[in-house]
Coordinates of C-alpha atoms in Angstrom, one line a residue:
Chain A
X1496 CA 110.5 79.6 86.1
X1497 CA 108.4 83.0 86.3
X1498 CA 107.9 84.9 82.6
X1499 CA 110.3 88.5 83.3
X1500 CA 109.7 91.2 81.3
X1501 CA 112.5 94.1 79.6
X1502 CA 112.4 97.0 81.2
X1503 CA 114.0 99.0 78.3
X1504 CA 112.1 97.5 75.4
X1505 CA 108.4 95.9 77.8
X1506 CA 109.9 92.2 75.6
X1507 CA 108.7 88.7 77.9
X1508 CA 112.1 87.1 77.8
X1509 CA 113.7 84.0 78.7
X1510 CA 116.7 84.1 79.8
X1511 CA 118.6 86.8 81.6
X1512 CA 119.7 89.1 78.3
X1513 CA 117.1 90.9 76.5
X1514 CA 117.7 89.2 73.1
X1515 CA 116.5 92.4 71.0
X1516 CA 117.9 95.2 73.1
X1517 CA 120.8 93.3 75.4
X1518 CA 119.9 95.1 78.2
X1519 CA 119.6 92.7 81.4
X1520 CA 117.6 95.0 83.5
X1521 CA 114.3 92.5 83.8
X1522 CA 111.4 92.3 85.7
X1523 CA 109.5 89.7 87.1
X1524 CA 106.6 92.3 88.0
X1525 CA 104.6 93.7 85.1
X1526 CA 101.3 93.6 84.0
X1527 CA 99.1 93.4 80.5
X1528 CA 99.9 91.3 77.9
X1529 CA 100.6 91.8 74.1
X1530 CA 101.6 89.5 71.4
X1531 CA 102.3 91.6 68.2
X1532 CA 102.3 88.6 65.2
X1533 CA 102.1 91.3 62.4
X1534 CA 104.2 95.0 63.4
X1535 CA 104.0 96.3 59.8
X1536 CA 100.3 96.4 59.6
X1537 CA 99.5 96.3 63.3
X1538 CA 97.6 99.8 64.9
X1539 CA 98.7 98.6 68.7
X1540 CA 102.1 97.6 67.5
X1541 CA 102.2 100.8 66.0
X1542 CA 100.7 102.7 68.9
X1543 CA 103.2 101.1 70.9
X1544 CA 105.9 101.5 68.4
X1545 CA 107.2 98.2 68.0
X1546 CA 109.2 96.8 64.9
X1547 CA 109.8 92.9 66.4
X1548 CA 107.0 90.6 66.2
X1549 CA 106.7 88.8 70.2
X1550 CA 105.5 89.2 73.4
X1551 CA 105.4 92.2 75.4
X1552 CA 104.6 93.6 77.6
X1553 CA 102.0 96.8 78.6
X1554 CA 103.6 97.6 82.1
X1555 CA 106.6 97.2 83.7
X1556 CA 107.8 98.0 87.6
Chain B
X1294 CA 96.7 100.5 58.8
X1295 CA 92.5 101.0 59.3
X1296 CA 91.3 97.4 57.6
X1297 CA 91.2 96.3 60.8
X1298 CA 89.2 96.3 63.7
X1299 CA 89.2 94.5 67.0
X1300 CA 87.3 91.8 68.1
X1301 CA 86.5 90.4 71.6
X1302 CA 87.1 86.8 72.4
X1303 CA 85.6 85.5 75.3
X1304 CA 87.9 83.1 77.8
X1305 CA 87.7 81.4 80.6
X1306 CA 88.9 83.2 83.7
X1307 CA 92.7 83.1 84.5
X1308 CA 93.5 81.9 81.0
X1309 CA 94.0 84.8 78.8
X1310 CA 97.3 84.8 78.3
X1311 CA 97.2 81.0 77.3
X1312 CA 94.5 81.1 75.3
X1313 CA 96.4 84.1 73.6
X1314 CA 99.5 82.6 73.4
X1315 CA 97.2 79.6 71.3
X1316 CA 95.7 81.8 68.6
X1317 CA 99.3 83.5 67.9
X1318 CA 101.0 80.1 67.8
X1319 CA 98.5 79.2 65.0
X1320 CA 97.8 82.5 63.6
X1321 CA 102.0 81.8 62.5
X1322 CA 100.7 78.0 62.0
X1323 CA 98.1 77.7 59.4
X1324 CA 98.7 82.0 58.6
X1325 CA 95.5 83.4 59.7
X1326 CA 95.7 87.1 59.5
X1327 CA 95.6 88.3 62.8
X1328 CA 97.9 90.8 63.4
X1329 CA 97.9 91.3 67.7
X1330 CA 96.1 89.9 70.4
X1331 CA 95.7 92.2 73.8
X1332 CA 95.5 91.0 77.4
X1333 CA 94.7 94.2 79.9
X1334 CA 95.1 93.2 83.4
X1335 CA 91.4 94.7 84.1
X1336 CA 89.9 93.1 81.1
X1337 CA 89.1 89.5 83.0
X1338 CA 87.5 86.7 80.6
X1339 CA 88.5 88.7 77.7
X1340 CA 91.3 88.7 74.7
X1341 CA 90.8 91.6 72.5
X1342 CA 92.1 90.2 68.6
X1343 CA 93.3 92.9 66.0
X1344 CA 92.3 91.0 62.3
X1345 CA 90.2 92.6 59.2
X1346 CA 87.2 90.1 60.0
X1347 CA 85.6 88.3 63.1
X1348 CA 85.1 84.9 60.4
X1349 CA 88.9 84.8 60.8
X1350 CA 89.4 84.7 64.7
X1351 CA 86.4 82.2 64.6
X1352 CA 88.0 79.9 62.5
X1353 CA 91.3 80.2 64.8
X1354 CA 89.9 79.4 67.9
X1355 CA 88.4 76.2 66.7
X1356 CA 89.8 73.5 69.0
X1357 CA 91.4 76.0 71.5
X1358 CA 91.1 75.5 74.9
X1359 CA 89.6 77.9 77.5
X1360 CA 88.7 79.9 74.3
X1361 CA 84.8 80.7 74.1
X1362 CA 83.5 82.6 71.6
X1363 CA 83.8 85.9 69.1
X1364 CA 81.6 88.5 70.7
X1365 CA 79.1 89.9 67.9
X1366 CA 80.4 93.2 66.5
X1367 CA 83.7 95.1 66.7
X1368 CA 85.2 97.8 68.6
X1369 CA 87.4 101.0 66.8
X1370 CA 91.5 101.2 67.7
X1371 CA 90.1 104.2 69.3
X1372 CA 87.9 102.3 71.6
X1373 CA 90.2 99.8 73.0
X1374 CA 93.3 102.4 72.8
X1375 CA 93.3 103.1 76.5
X1376 CA 94.2 100.4 77.4
X1377 CA 97.2 100.0 76.0
X1378 CA 98.7 103.2 78.4
X1379 CA 97.7 101.9 81.8
X1380 CA 96.8 104.6 84.0
X1381 CA 99.5 105.1 87.4
X1382 CA 98.2 102.5 90.5
X1383 CA 98.4 105.9 92.4
X1384 CA 95.8 107.7 91.0
X1385 CA 93.1 108.4 93.3
X1386 CA 95.2 107.9 96.4
X1387 CA 95.2 111.4 98.3
X1388 CA 96.9 112.0 101.5
X1389 CA 94.1 111.5 104.0
X1390 CA 92.6 109.0 102.7
X1391 CA 91.7 105.8 104.5
X1392 CA 93.1 103.0 102.8
X1393 CA 92.8 98.7 103.2
X1394 CA 96.0 97.1 102.8
X1395 CA 95.0 93.8 100.5
X1396 CA 97.9 92.1 100.3
X1397 CA 101.3 91.0 102.0
X1398 CA 102.2 91.0 106.0
X1399 CA 99.4 93.5 106.7
X1400 CA 96.7 92.6 104.6
X1401 CA 93.3 93.5 106.1
X1402 CA 94.8 96.2 107.6
X1403 CA 93.3 99.8 107.8
X1404 CA 95.8 103.0 107.0
X1405 CA 95.6 106.4 107.0
X1406 CA 97.9 107.6 103.6
X1407 CA 100.7 110.0 104.7
X1408 CA 102.8 110.0 102.0
X1409 CA 102.3 109.3 97.8
X1410 CA 105.4 108.3 96.0
X1411 CA 104.1 108.9 92.1
X1412 CA 107.1 108.0 91.1
X1413 CA 107.7 105.0 92.1
X1414 CA 104.2 103.9 92.7
X1415 CA 104.4 103.7 96.3
X1416 CA 102.4 104.8 99.3
X1417 CA 103.6 105.5 102.9
X1418 CA 100.5 104.6 105.3
X1419 CA 99.9 104.4 109.1
X1420 CA 98.1 101.1 110.4
X1421 CA 95.2 102.3 112.6
X1422 CA 95.8 99.1 114.9
X1423 CA 99.0 100.1 115.3
X1424 CA 100.1 101.1 119.4
X1425 CA 102.5 103.6 117.9
X1426 CA 102.2 105.0 114.6
X1427 CA 105.0 103.8 112.3
X1428 CA 104.8 104.3 108.5
X1429 CA 105.3 101.7 106.5
X1430 CA 105.6 101.9 103.0
X1431 CA 103.7 99.9 100.6
X1432 CA 102.7 99.3 96.5
X1433 CA 100.3 101.5 95.6
X1434 CA 98.3 98.6 93.8
X1435 CA 98.7 97.1 97.6
X1436 CA 95.6 98.8 98.6
X1437 CA 91.9 99.9 98.0
X1438 CA 91.1 103.4 99.0
X1439 CA 88.0 103.4 101.1
X1440 CA 87.3 106.6 102.2
X1441 CA 89.1 109.6 99.9
X1442 CA 88.5 111.5 103.6
X1443 CA 91.0 114.1 103.7
X1444 CA 90.6 116.4 106.5
X1445 CA 91.0 114.5 109.7
X1446 CA 94.8 114.3 108.9

């Protein structure tokens, strides 16, 4: 199954509901990929406003 | 925060995401100080890694398939910041422009742009080859701009 991204928090999720925000608005049409390992010390996470480690999409349609 | 730099890892084309996943997995398992990995679609064959030192990344990519080398030198966060805000697909497409459709059922057809919907990132075009002018709405990233000619509307 192709991976889907949450339209709300941009997280890449497996399944039908985003485990972070509980949204079921998912999209298969996403681009750009970010893996946040240490959100507290990462400048990328700070810029994107990400507080939880995980995989994210940069753009979700 | 400012103790990190962005380093670039060269990978096999189209394997950027799998390389990023493997680097993240190894960083978590072995405790390497890698804070984030960035794979912009526009940068084919490269993964951007946020870390305090290139030696850490060099160690982490040892044995990872499709990861080649760490490119010498580092970038500042400001230099890669623009990758974090992808520009809308409709940028550079204006009404009246001549475009070529690059995917979908009309692939290879030429068309003139009639309308641009920036919010949906869609454009409405009229195909040159069509007998009667039928407006066709396609995604803005499915076309290539050939000419920005706006005069012959």
